[in-house]
Short mmCIF file of C-alpha atoms in Angstrom, two decimals:
data_model
loop_
_atom_site.label_atom_id
_atom_site.label_comp_id
_atom_site.label_asym_id
_atom_site.label_seq_id
_atom_site.Cartn_x
_atom_site.Cartn_y
_atom_site.Cartn_z
CA UNK A 1158 -144.81 184.57 -134.01
CA UNK A 1159 -142.98 183.36 -130.76
CA UNK A 1160 -142.54 179.88 -132.35
CA UNK A 1161 -141.95 181.48 -135.74
CA UNK A 1162 -138.78 183.45 -134.07
CA UNK A 1163 -137.68 180.78 -131.51
CA UNK A 1164 -134.63 180.15 -133.78
CA UNK A 1165 -133.76 183.78 -134.66
CA UNK A 1166 -131.51 185.89 -132.83
CA UNK A 1167 -132.38 188.45 -130.29
CA UNK A 1168 -131.23 191.56 -132.19
CA UNK A 1169 -132.99 189.86 -135.32
CA UNK A 1170 -136.33 189.62 -133.63
CA UNK A 1171 -136.16 193.35 -132.61
CA UNK A 1172 -135.35 194.15 -135.88
CA UNK A 1173 -138.29 192.11 -137.45
CA UNK A 1174 -140.73 193.96 -134.60
CA UNK A 1175 -139.61 197.53 -135.53
CA UNK A 1176 -140.21 196.98 -139.10
CA UNK A 1177 -143.52 195.59 -138.66
CA UNK A 1178 -144.46 198.37 -136.65
CA UNK A 1179 -142.89 201.02 -138.59
CA UNK A 1180 -144.84 199.31 -141.96
CA UNK A 1181 -148.31 199.54 -139.78
CA UNK A 1182 -147.89 202.71 -139.21
CA UNK A 1183 -147.17 204.05 -142.52
CA UNK A 1184 -150.41 201.85 -144.15
CA UNK A 1185 -152.41 203.02 -141.31
CA UNK A 1186 -151.13 206.62 -141.92
CA UNK A 1187 -152.03 206.55 -145.64
CA UNK A 1188 -155.64 204.88 -145.20
CA UNK A 1189 -156.30 207.70 -142.66
CA UNK A 1190 -155.10 210.25 -145.46
CA UNK A 1191 -157.64 209.14 -147.55
CA UNK A 1192 -160.34 209.03 -145.22
CA UNK A 1193 -159.57 212.35 -143.47
CA UNK A 1194 -158.16 214.56 -146.66
CA UNK A 1195 -156.41 218.03 -145.36
CA UNK A 1196 -156.54 216.58 -141.75
CA UNK A 1197 -153.08 215.89 -141.33
CA UNK A 1198 -152.84 216.63 -137.30
CA UNK A 1199 -155.84 214.43 -136.79
CA UNK A 1200 -154.31 211.94 -138.65
CA UNK A 1201 -151.01 212.06 -136.86
CA UNK A 1202 -153.19 211.84 -133.73
CA UNK A 1203 -154.90 208.67 -134.74
CA UNK A 1204 -151.96 206.84 -135.83
CA UNK A 1205 -150.27 207.46 -132.82
CA UNK A 1206 -153.22 206.67 -130.19
CA UNK A 1207 -153.35 203.20 -132.35
CA UNK A 1208 -150.11 202.51 -132.97
CA UNK A 1209 -148.77 203.38 -129.32
CA UNK A 1210 -150.51 200.29 -127.34
CA UNK A 1211 -149.89 198.26 -130.35
CA UNK A 1212 -145.93 198.95 -129.66
CA UNK A 1213 -145.78 198.54 -125.77
CA UNK A 1214 -147.93 195.23 -126.16
CA UNK A 1215 -145.51 194.08 -128.94
CA UNK A 1216 -142.22 195.07 -127.02
CA UNK A 1217 -143.78 193.45 -123.69
CA UNK A 1218 -144.43 190.85 -125.78
CA UNK A 1219 -140.80 190.26 -126.99
CA UNK A 1220 -139.11 191.31 -123.81
CA UNK A 1221 -141.81 189.39 -121.15
CA UNK A 1222 -139.53 186.16 -121.60
CA UNK A 1223 -136.39 187.92 -121.38
CA UNK A 1224 -137.46 189.83 -118.03
CA UNK A 1225 -138.74 186.56 -116.88
CA UNK A 1226 -135.40 184.98 -117.54
CA UNK A 1227 -133.33 187.93 -115.85
CA UNK A 1228 -135.64 187.25 -112.72
CA UNK A 1229 -135.19 183.61 -112.59
CA UNK A 1230 -131.42 184.30 -112.96
CA UNK A 1231 -131.67 186.60 -110.23
CA UNK A 1232 -133.35 184.25 -108.03
CA UNK A 1233 -130.81 181.31 -108.72
CA UNK A 1234 -127.80 183.62 -107.96
CA UNK A 1235 -129.33 184.36 -104.60
CA UNK A 1236 -129.79 180.51 -103.76
CA UNK A 1237 -126.13 180.40 -104.47
CA UNK A 1238 -125.16 183.22 -102.11
CA UNK A 1239 -127.43 180.92 -99.54
CA UNK A 1240 -125.61 178.27 -100.20
CA UNK A 1241 -128.20 176.09 -102.15
CA UNK A 1242 -127.16 175.03 -105.69
CA UNK A 1243 -130.01 172.70 -106.76
CA UNK A 1244 -131.56 175.43 -108.99
CA UNK A 1245 -131.26 175.80 -112.66
CA UNK A 1246 -132.71 177.82 -115.47
CA UNK A 1247 -134.29 176.44 -118.79
CA UNK A 1248 -134.30 178.41 -121.73
CA UNK A 1249 -135.97 177.13 -125.04
CA UNK A 1250 -134.58 179.82 -127.34
CA UNK A 1251 -131.31 179.81 -129.48
CA UNK A 1252 -130.13 183.24 -129.17
CA UNK A 1253 -127.89 185.45 -127.31
CA UNK A 1254 -129.15 184.88 -123.95
CA UNK A 1255 -129.17 180.89 -124.60
CA UNK A 1256 -125.56 181.36 -124.30
CA UNK A 1257 -125.62 183.19 -121.08
CA UNK A 1258 -128.08 180.63 -119.75
CA UNK A 1259 -125.54 177.77 -120.85
CA UNK A 1260 -122.43 179.72 -118.96
CA UNK A 1261 -125.27 179.99 -115.78
CA UNK A 1262 -125.68 176.39 -115.28
CA UNK A 1263 -122.62 175.06 -116.12
CA UNK A 1264 -121.48 177.53 -113.33
CA UNK A 1265 -124.13 175.94 -111.14
CA UNK A 1266 -123.52 172.18 -112.04
CA UNK A 1267 -119.56 173.03 -110.97
CA UNK A 1268 -120.79 174.39 -107.73
CA UNK A 1269 -123.06 171.58 -107.48
CA UNK A 1270 -119.83 168.96 -107.86
CA UNK A 1271 -117.88 170.99 -105.44
CA UNK A 1272 -120.55 170.96 -102.73
CA UNK A 1273 -120.82 167.21 -103.42
CA UNK A 1274 -117.32 166.75 -102.75
CA UNK A 1275 -117.04 169.06 -99.79
CA UNK A 1276 -119.93 167.21 -98.08
CA UNK A 1277 -118.41 163.67 -98.67
CA UNK A 1278 -114.90 165.29 -97.26
CA UNK A 1279 -116.79 166.62 -94.40
CA UNK A 1280 -118.47 163.26 -93.61
CA UNK A 1281 -115.14 161.64 -94.23
CA UNK A 1282 -113.55 163.90 -91.55
CA UNK A 1283 -116.09 163.83 -89.17
CA UNK A 1284 -116.42 160.08 -89.35
CA UNK A 1285 -112.71 159.94 -88.26
CA UNK A 1286 -112.75 162.79 -86.03
CA UNK A 1287 -115.47 161.20 -84.08
CA UNK A 1288 -113.72 157.35 -84.11
CA UNK A 1289 -110.47 158.37 -83.15
CA UNK A 1290 -109.33 157.59 -79.64
CA UNK A 1291 -107.76 161.09 -78.93
CA UNK A 1292 -110.14 163.18 -77.27
CA UNK A 1293 -110.87 166.08 -78.97
CA UNK A 1294 -112.36 170.05 -77.85
CA UNK A 1295 -112.93 173.05 -80.09
CA UNK A 1296 -113.53 175.97 -77.59
CA UNK A 1297 -114.51 179.30 -78.96
CA UNK A 1298 -112.00 181.88 -76.79
CA UNK A 1299 -113.95 183.18 -73.45
CA UNK A 1300 -117.35 181.01 -74.97
CA UNK A 1301 -118.70 177.35 -75.06
CA UNK A 1302 -117.59 174.20 -76.64
CA UNK A 1303 -118.44 174.21 -80.10
CA UNK A 1304 -117.10 170.53 -80.94
CA UNK A 1305 -116.22 167.48 -79.27
CA UNK A 1306 -115.90 163.66 -80.47
CA UNK A 1307 -117.07 160.73 -78.57
CA UNK A 1308 -113.87 160.31 -76.98
CA UNK A 1309 -114.24 163.46 -75.54
CA UNK A 1310 -117.65 162.77 -74.33
CA UNK A 1311 -116.83 159.40 -72.94
CA UNK A 1312 -113.79 160.89 -71.08
CA UNK A 1313 -115.31 163.86 -69.74
CA UNK A 1314 -119.42 163.37 -69.66
CA UNK A 1315 -120.28 159.76 -69.46
CA UNK A 1316 -120.91 160.21 -73.14
CA UNK A 1317 -123.22 163.10 -73.16
CA UNK A 1318 -123.18 165.93 -75.47
CA UNK A 1319 -120.50 168.65 -74.55
CA UNK A 1320 -121.62 171.12 -77.22
CA UNK A 1321 -122.65 174.47 -75.67
CA UNK A 1322 -121.46 173.73 -72.40
CA UNK A 1323 -118.56 175.89 -70.94
CA UNK A 1324 -115.06 174.38 -70.41
CA UNK A 1325 -115.22 175.49 -66.61
CA UNK A 1326 -118.47 173.52 -66.09
CA UNK A 1327 -117.14 170.46 -67.25
CA UNK A 1328 -113.84 170.47 -65.48
CA UNK A 1329 -115.70 171.10 -62.10
CA UNK A 1330 -116.69 167.18 -62.73
CA UNK A 1331 -113.45 165.54 -63.74
CA UNK A 1332 -110.08 164.64 -61.66
CA UNK A 1333 -107.94 167.49 -60.17
CA UNK A 1334 -104.75 166.11 -61.92
CA UNK A 1335 -106.78 166.87 -65.66
CA UNK A 1336 -107.83 170.02 -64.32
CA UNK A 1337 -104.66 171.03 -63.18
CA UNK A 1338 -103.15 170.25 -66.59
CA UNK A 1339 -105.69 172.42 -68.75
CA UNK A 1340 -104.85 175.19 -66.10
CA UNK A 1341 -101.47 175.73 -67.40
CA UNK A 1342 -99.83 176.78 -70.93
CA UNK A 1343 -98.99 174.61 -73.63
CA UNK A 1344 -98.61 170.76 -73.73
CA UNK A 1345 -98.21 168.50 -70.93
CA UNK A 1346 -98.29 165.15 -69.67
CA UNK A 1347 -100.34 164.08 -66.33
CA UNK A 1348 -101.43 161.11 -64.73
CA UNK A 1349 -105.21 160.54 -63.14
CA UNK A 1350 -104.43 158.20 -59.84
CA UNK A 1351 -106.47 155.41 -58.94
CA UNK A 1352 -108.10 157.33 -55.84
CA UNK A 1353 -109.17 159.99 -58.41
CA UNK A 1354 -110.89 157.46 -60.38
CA UNK A 1355 -113.04 155.58 -57.76
CA UNK A 1356 -116.22 156.75 -58.73
CA UNK A 1357 -117.95 154.43 -61.47
CA UNK A 1358 -119.77 155.87 -64.57
CA UNK A 1359 -123.36 154.87 -62.69
CA UNK A 1360 -122.27 157.04 -59.26
CA UNK A 1361 -121.55 153.61 -57.56
CA UNK A 1362 -118.20 153.41 -55.48
CA UNK A 1363 -115.64 151.11 -56.56
CA UNK A 1364 -112.82 149.87 -54.96
CA UNK A 1365 -109.40 151.99 -55.74
CA UNK A 1366 -107.67 148.44 -56.20
CA UNK A 1367 -109.63 147.91 -59.07
CA UNK A 1368 -108.47 150.78 -61.15
CA UNK A 1369 -104.96 151.86 -62.24
CA UNK A 1370 -103.29 154.70 -62.60
CA UNK A 1371 -104.28 156.37 -66.07
CA UNK A 1372 -101.68 158.62 -68.21
CA UNK A 1373 -102.60 161.11 -70.84
CA UNK A 1374 -100.96 163.47 -73.02
CA UNK A 1375 -102.84 167.00 -73.46
CA UNK A 1376 -102.13 168.71 -76.59
CA UNK A 1377 -103.13 172.28 -77.38
CA UNK A 1378 -103.48 174.74 -80.51
CA UNK A 1379 -104.89 178.08 -81.10
CA UNK A 1380 -106.19 179.45 -84.48
CA UNK A 1381 -108.99 181.88 -85.97
CA UNK A 1382 -111.77 180.57 -87.48
CA UNK A 1383 -114.57 182.70 -88.80
CA UNK A 1384 -113.01 185.82 -87.34
CA UNK A 1385 -112.81 184.42 -84.08
CA UNK A 1386 -110.09 182.77 -81.58
CA UNK A 1387 -110.62 179.09 -80.73
CA UNK A 1388 -108.38 176.77 -79.06
CA UNK A 1389 -108.37 172.61 -80.06
CA UNK A 1390 -107.71 170.32 -77.20
CA UNK A 1391 -106.12 166.81 -77.78
CA UNK A 1392 -106.27 164.55 -74.93
CA UNK A 1393 -104.57 161.09 -75.80
CA UNK A 1394 -104.61 158.05 -73.43
CA UNK A 1395 -101.28 156.75 -73.07
CA UNK A 1396 -101.71 154.21 -70.57
CA UNK A 1397 -102.06 150.97 -72.67
CA UNK A 1398 -99.38 152.46 -75.21
CA UNK A 1399 -97.07 152.96 -72.13
CA UNK A 1400 -97.53 149.46 -71.11
CA UNK A 1401 -96.30 148.00 -74.51
CA UNK A 1402 -93.47 150.57 -74.24
CA UNK A 1403 -92.65 149.56 -70.45
CA UNK A 1404 -92.22 145.55 -71.94
CA UNK A 1405 -89.86 146.62 -74.55
CA UNK A 1406 -88.22 148.93 -72.08
CA UNK A 1407 -87.38 146.07 -69.80
CA UNK A 1408 -86.39 143.75 -72.62
CA UNK A 1409 -83.71 146.86 -73.24
CA UNK A 1410 -82.95 146.62 -69.47
CA UNK A 1411 -82.09 142.99 -69.61
CA UNK A 1412 -79.71 143.77 -72.76
CA UNK A 1413 -78.49 146.70 -71.04
CA UNK A 1414 -77.42 144.60 -67.66
CA UNK A 1415 -76.40 141.84 -69.50
CA UNK A 1416 -74.05 144.10 -71.74
CA UNK A 1417 -72.52 146.07 -68.51
CA UNK A 1418 -72.12 142.84 -66.75
CA UNK A 1419 -70.01 141.39 -69.65
CA UNK A 1420 -68.24 144.27 -70.47
CA UNK A 1421 -66.93 144.25 -66.59
CA UNK A 1422 -66.95 140.61 -65.64
CA UNK A 1423 -64.91 139.73 -68.84
CA UNK A 1424 -61.85 141.84 -68.06
CA UNK A 1425 -61.94 141.38 -64.57
CA UNK A 1426 -61.59 137.36 -64.85
CA UNK A 1427 -58.65 137.98 -67.74
CA UNK A 1428 -56.84 140.50 -65.22
CA UNK A 1429 -57.36 137.79 -62.26
CA UNK A 1430 -55.91 135.10 -64.81
CA UNK A 1431 -52.99 137.12 -65.53
CA UNK A 1432 -52.54 137.92 -61.96
CA UNK A 1433 -52.34 134.12 -60.96
CA UNK A 1434 -50.00 133.47 -63.76
CA UNK A 1435 -47.70 136.31 -62.66
CA UNK A 1436 -47.85 135.06 -59.09
CA UNK A 1437 -47.37 131.60 -60.31
CA UNK A 1438 -43.88 133.20 -62.29
CA UNK A 1439 -42.89 135.04 -59.47
CA UNK A 1440 -43.42 138.55 -61.23
CA UNK A 1441 -45.36 140.54 -58.68
CA UNK A 1442 -44.24 143.71 -59.67
CA UNK A 1443 -47.23 143.99 -61.67
CA UNK A 1444 -49.68 143.26 -59.28
CA UNK A 1445 -50.73 146.20 -57.78
CA UNK A 1446 -51.80 147.48 -61.25
CA UNK A 1447 -53.45 144.82 -62.04
CA UNK A 1448 -55.67 144.66 -58.53
CA UNK A 1449 -56.08 148.51 -58.94
CA UNK A 1450 -57.84 147.76 -62.48
CA UNK A 1451 -59.99 145.03 -61.30
CA UNK A 1452 -60.99 147.19 -58.14
CA UNK A 1453 -62.18 150.29 -60.68
CA UNK A 1454 -64.19 147.98 -62.95
CA UNK A 1455 -65.63 146.35 -59.93
CA UNK A 1456 -66.58 149.75 -58.32
CA UNK A 1457 -68.20 150.69 -61.63
CA UNK A 1458 -70.14 147.65 -61.75
CA UNK A 1459 -70.89 148.12 -57.94
CA UNK A 1460 -72.60 151.84 -58.77
CA UNK A 1461 -74.25 150.36 -61.77
CA UNK A 1462 -76.20 147.99 -59.86
CA UNK A 1463 -76.74 150.15 -56.87
CA UNK A 1464 -78.50 152.62 -59.43
CA UNK A 1465 -80.95 149.89 -60.63
CA UNK A 1466 -81.41 148.32 -57.07
CA UNK A 1467 -82.12 151.56 -55.85
CA UNK A 1468 -85.10 152.31 -58.26
CA UNK A 1469 -86.41 148.78 -57.60
CA UNK A 1470 -86.61 148.98 -53.79
CA UNK A 1471 -87.39 152.42 -53.26
CA UNK A 1472 -88.19 152.44 -49.47
CA UNK A 1473 -91.66 154.25 -48.12
CA UNK A 1474 -91.22 157.70 -47.40
CA UNK A 1475 -90.51 158.76 -43.75
CA UNK A 1476 -92.60 161.79 -43.02
CA UNK A 1477 -91.09 164.95 -41.05
CA UNK A 1478 -91.80 168.62 -40.93
CA UNK A 1479 -88.91 170.56 -42.79
CA UNK A 1480 -89.19 174.23 -43.04
CA UNK A 1481 -88.97 175.44 -46.48
CA UNK A 1482 -85.90 177.93 -46.46
CA UNK A 1483 -83.70 175.01 -44.44
CA UNK A 1484 -84.58 172.61 -47.59
CA UNK A 1485 -84.21 175.24 -50.36
CA UNK A 1486 -80.72 176.31 -48.83
CA UNK A 1487 -79.26 172.73 -48.75
CA UNK A 1488 -80.38 172.44 -52.49
CA UNK A 1489 -78.92 175.61 -53.31
CA UNK A 1490 -75.62 174.49 -51.89
CA UNK A 1491 -75.58 171.66 -54.12
CA UNK A 1492 -76.90 173.12 -57.56
CA UNK A 1493 -77.69 176.41 -58.82
CA UNK A 1494 -80.76 177.78 -59.49
CA UNK A 1495 -82.92 181.01 -59.19
CA UNK A 1496 -85.65 180.71 -56.39
CA UNK A 1497 -89.22 182.47 -58.04
CA UNK A 1498 -91.39 184.01 -55.81
CA UNK A 1499 -91.90 183.42 -52.01
CA UNK A 1500 -91.60 180.02 -50.12
CA UNK A 1501 -94.53 178.89 -47.98
CA UNK A 1502 -94.58 179.81 -44.21
CA UNK A 1503 -95.94 176.02 -43.37
CA UNK A 1504 -93.54 173.29 -43.43
CA UNK A 1505 -94.50 170.37 -45.29
CA UNK A 1506 -94.20 166.84 -44.20
CA UNK A 1507 -92.13 164.94 -46.55
CA UNK A 1508 -89.12 162.51 -46.74
CA UNK A 1509 -86.28 165.18 -47.00
CA UNK A 1510 -83.92 162.53 -48.14
CA UNK A 1511 -86.02 161.65 -51.17
CA UNK A 1512 -87.29 165.15 -51.99
CA UNK A 1513 -83.80 166.28 -51.92
CA UNK A 1514 -82.80 163.56 -54.36
CA UNK A 1515 -85.80 164.16 -56.96
CA UNK A 1516 -85.45 167.77 -56.69
CA UNK A 1517 -81.79 167.63 -57.21
CA UNK A 1518 -82.20 165.04 -60.20
CA UNK A 1519 -84.81 167.22 -61.98
CA UNK A 1520 -83.00 170.50 -61.50
CA UNK A 1521 -79.84 168.36 -62.83
CA UNK A 1522 -81.90 167.62 -66.10
CA UNK A 1523 -82.88 171.30 -66.28
CA UNK A 1524 -78.92 172.13 -66.26
CA UNK A 1525 -78.53 169.50 -68.88
CA UNK A 1526 -81.29 170.61 -71.45
CA UNK A 1527 -79.35 173.19 -72.85
CA UNK A 1528 -80.71 175.81 -70.73
CA UNK A 1529 -78.32 178.93 -69.29
CA UNK A 1530 -77.85 178.32 -66.12
CA UNK A 1531 -79.56 181.43 -64.88
CA UNK A 1532 -82.88 180.66 -66.52
CA UNK A 1533 -83.19 177.29 -64.17
CA UNK A 1534 -85.47 178.24 -61.72
CA UNK A 1535 -87.61 176.61 -58.87
CA UNK A 1536 -90.99 178.41 -57.70
CA UNK A 1537 -92.93 176.56 -54.37
CA UNK A 1538 -96.43 177.76 -54.11
CA UNK A 1539 -99.48 177.20 -51.73
CA UNK A 1540 -102.69 175.45 -53.66
CA UNK A 1541 -106.06 174.71 -52.33
CA UNK A 1542 -105.25 171.16 -51.45
CA UNK A 1543 -101.44 170.88 -50.92
CA UNK A 1544 -98.43 172.37 -51.97
CA UNK A 1545 -97.25 173.25 -55.47
CA UNK A 1546 -93.35 172.84 -56.80
CA UNK A 1547 -92.34 173.77 -60.62
CA UNK A 1548 -89.20 173.06 -61.77
CA UNK A 1549 -88.27 175.42 -65.27
CA UNK A 1550 -85.58 175.94 -67.51
CA UNK A 1551 -85.14 177.51 -71.10
CA UNK A 1552 -83.96 174.44 -73.12
CA UNK A 1553 -85.19 172.70 -76.44
CA UNK A 1554 -88.04 171.32 -74.90
CA UNK A 1555 -89.40 167.90 -75.37
CA UNK A 1556 -91.15 166.66 -78.71
CA UNK A 1557 -94.51 164.73 -78.21
CA UNK A 1558 -92.67 161.36 -78.47
CA UNK A 1559 -90.21 162.08 -76.00
CA UNK A 1560 -92.57 163.25 -73.68
CA UNK A 1561 -94.79 160.33 -74.19
CA UNK A 1562 -92.20 158.34 -72.99
CA UNK A 1563 -90.23 160.46 -70.65
CA UNK A 1564 -91.57 159.27 -67.20
CA UNK A 1565 -91.09 155.31 -68.39
CA UNK A 1566 -87.97 153.60 -66.55
CA UNK A 1567 -84.83 153.30 -68.35
CA UNK A 1568 -86.05 155.53 -71.26
CA UNK A 1569 -83.36 157.95 -72.21
CA UNK A 1570 -82.74 160.13 -75.14
CA UNK A 1571 -78.62 161.06 -73.13
CA UNK A 1572 -76.00 159.04 -74.68
CA UNK A 1573 -75.05 158.37 -71.06
CA UNK A 1574 -78.53 158.20 -69.31
CA UNK A 1575 -79.65 155.53 -67.04
CA UNK A 1576 -83.10 156.63 -68.07
CA UNK A 1577 -84.00 156.57 -64.23
CA UNK A 1578 -84.08 160.29 -63.07
CA UNK A 1579 -87.83 160.95 -63.98
CA UNK A 1580 -89.02 157.43 -63.29
CA UNK A 1581 -87.65 157.53 -59.85
CA UNK A 1582 -88.94 161.14 -59.55
CA UNK A 1583 -92.52 159.64 -60.53
CA UNK A 1584 -92.05 156.89 -57.95
CA UNK A 1585 -91.21 159.53 -54.85
CA UNK A 1586 -94.15 161.86 -55.75
CA UNK A 1587 -96.64 159.05 -55.96
CA UNK A 1588 -95.25 157.15 -53.01
CA UNK A 1589 -95.90 160.52 -50.91
CA UNK A 1590 -99.68 160.79 -52.70
CA UNK A 1591 -98.89 163.23 -55.13
CA UNK A 1592 -98.34 163.55 -58.79
CA UNK A 1593 -95.97 164.72 -61.50
CA UNK A 1594 -96.51 166.60 -64.83
CA UNK A 1595 -94.46 167.42 -67.52
CA UNK A 1596 -95.31 170.48 -69.92
CA UNK A 1597 -93.93 172.64 -72.71
CA UNK A 1598 -93.80 176.12 -71.58
CA UNK A 1599 -96.42 178.32 -73.81
CA UNK A 1600 -93.53 180.30 -75.62
CA UNK A 1601 -91.85 177.15 -76.88
CA UNK A 1602 -88.55 177.46 -75.14
CA UNK A 1603 -87.91 175.17 -72.23
CA UNK A 1604 -90.03 173.00 -69.99
CA UNK A 1605 -91.72 172.91 -66.75
CA UNK A 1606 -91.90 169.79 -64.51
CA UNK A 1607 -94.51 170.38 -61.71
CA UNK A 1608 -94.83 168.13 -58.38
CA UNK A 1609 -98.12 168.53 -56.67
CA UNK A 1610 -97.76 167.36 -52.84
CA UNK A 1611 -101.14 167.02 -50.75
CA UNK A 1612 -101.36 168.62 -47.48
#
């Protein structure tokens, strides 16, 4: 009967079964009425006793496949909930349930296609993340590292796995410059000196001269993933890029110097020729004006050349004990700023003239950043291995491109800037054995320039 009704609808099969059971009950009733005349109750009981099991068997036979189908559908739905879309359901009847099964299988195929597309995208994304030169760390807030690419493993753990470790544990084995940069809020630029990198990967000692200072840019972003706060750290190695930028910058310097020399010497030559002609004619009334103009152009050229020569011939620092109150008071007499916190009691050792020039340049930059004068601030505090000086403003901050090139000599975003202020500050601080770091403030307004001087 199953194969006979295979092409029938579900309703038709139940109607046919019901009609057959009723006809069988009536026929049995007539036969028993003929055999047991006058015993109607007995006939009814016998008909019920015989037809009830037959009805149950027939209904179960018709519903067995349907119930099995429902169990199969329930199983596939549970598999879909677990992310397994490999199951499907087969139904060989052409009835109302066939449409349900077809729709269910079509849904499964769509989910399988989407999963395959997602897996391929994840594979592509993982390949890109693992092979990017930017070191990437994804950290659960207050928890362990959950993702680190190849560049991060090579930079922070000699190529070994980082997942599962805490950031504090990993940072305990890296340079102090990197620890300081991560401890600050917001993005930043920092330098790992050759002295900090004198241990080779195999643990052997390497001469510092075999290394060069390495410059890195640190970017950090916060977001919520699966209901938990995460932090993404991006460490970009800028040394090679900065070398290329420096070559381009030196070319620019040559063009700038040539342009400035031509602009100054051409008028001087013209004015000297005019003065000689006036002397030849005996018309000396305009000579003072001509000589004054020549003097003004030569003084401008002298100041221009002095600025570049000062950067190129920076003398070695002459260290001397300088009390902080006297030093800060001298700065405040030349430029306005707010002093944050208390000054250290112990007098530091540094070249007073060079440090004064450095801080004046940085404070001047802070005022020129668009920051209100009342928000330009300086703080000095002791740290475990020296002194930390922070110059803070509330200007527009720096873009990633500007920050990456900020310490490159002669790079400037100002119309009349020489691009020597931050570069000169870096030279002076590193000559003192310290380091300089730039970072955008965590609230997005202004930057912080950090100077770290050793004891």
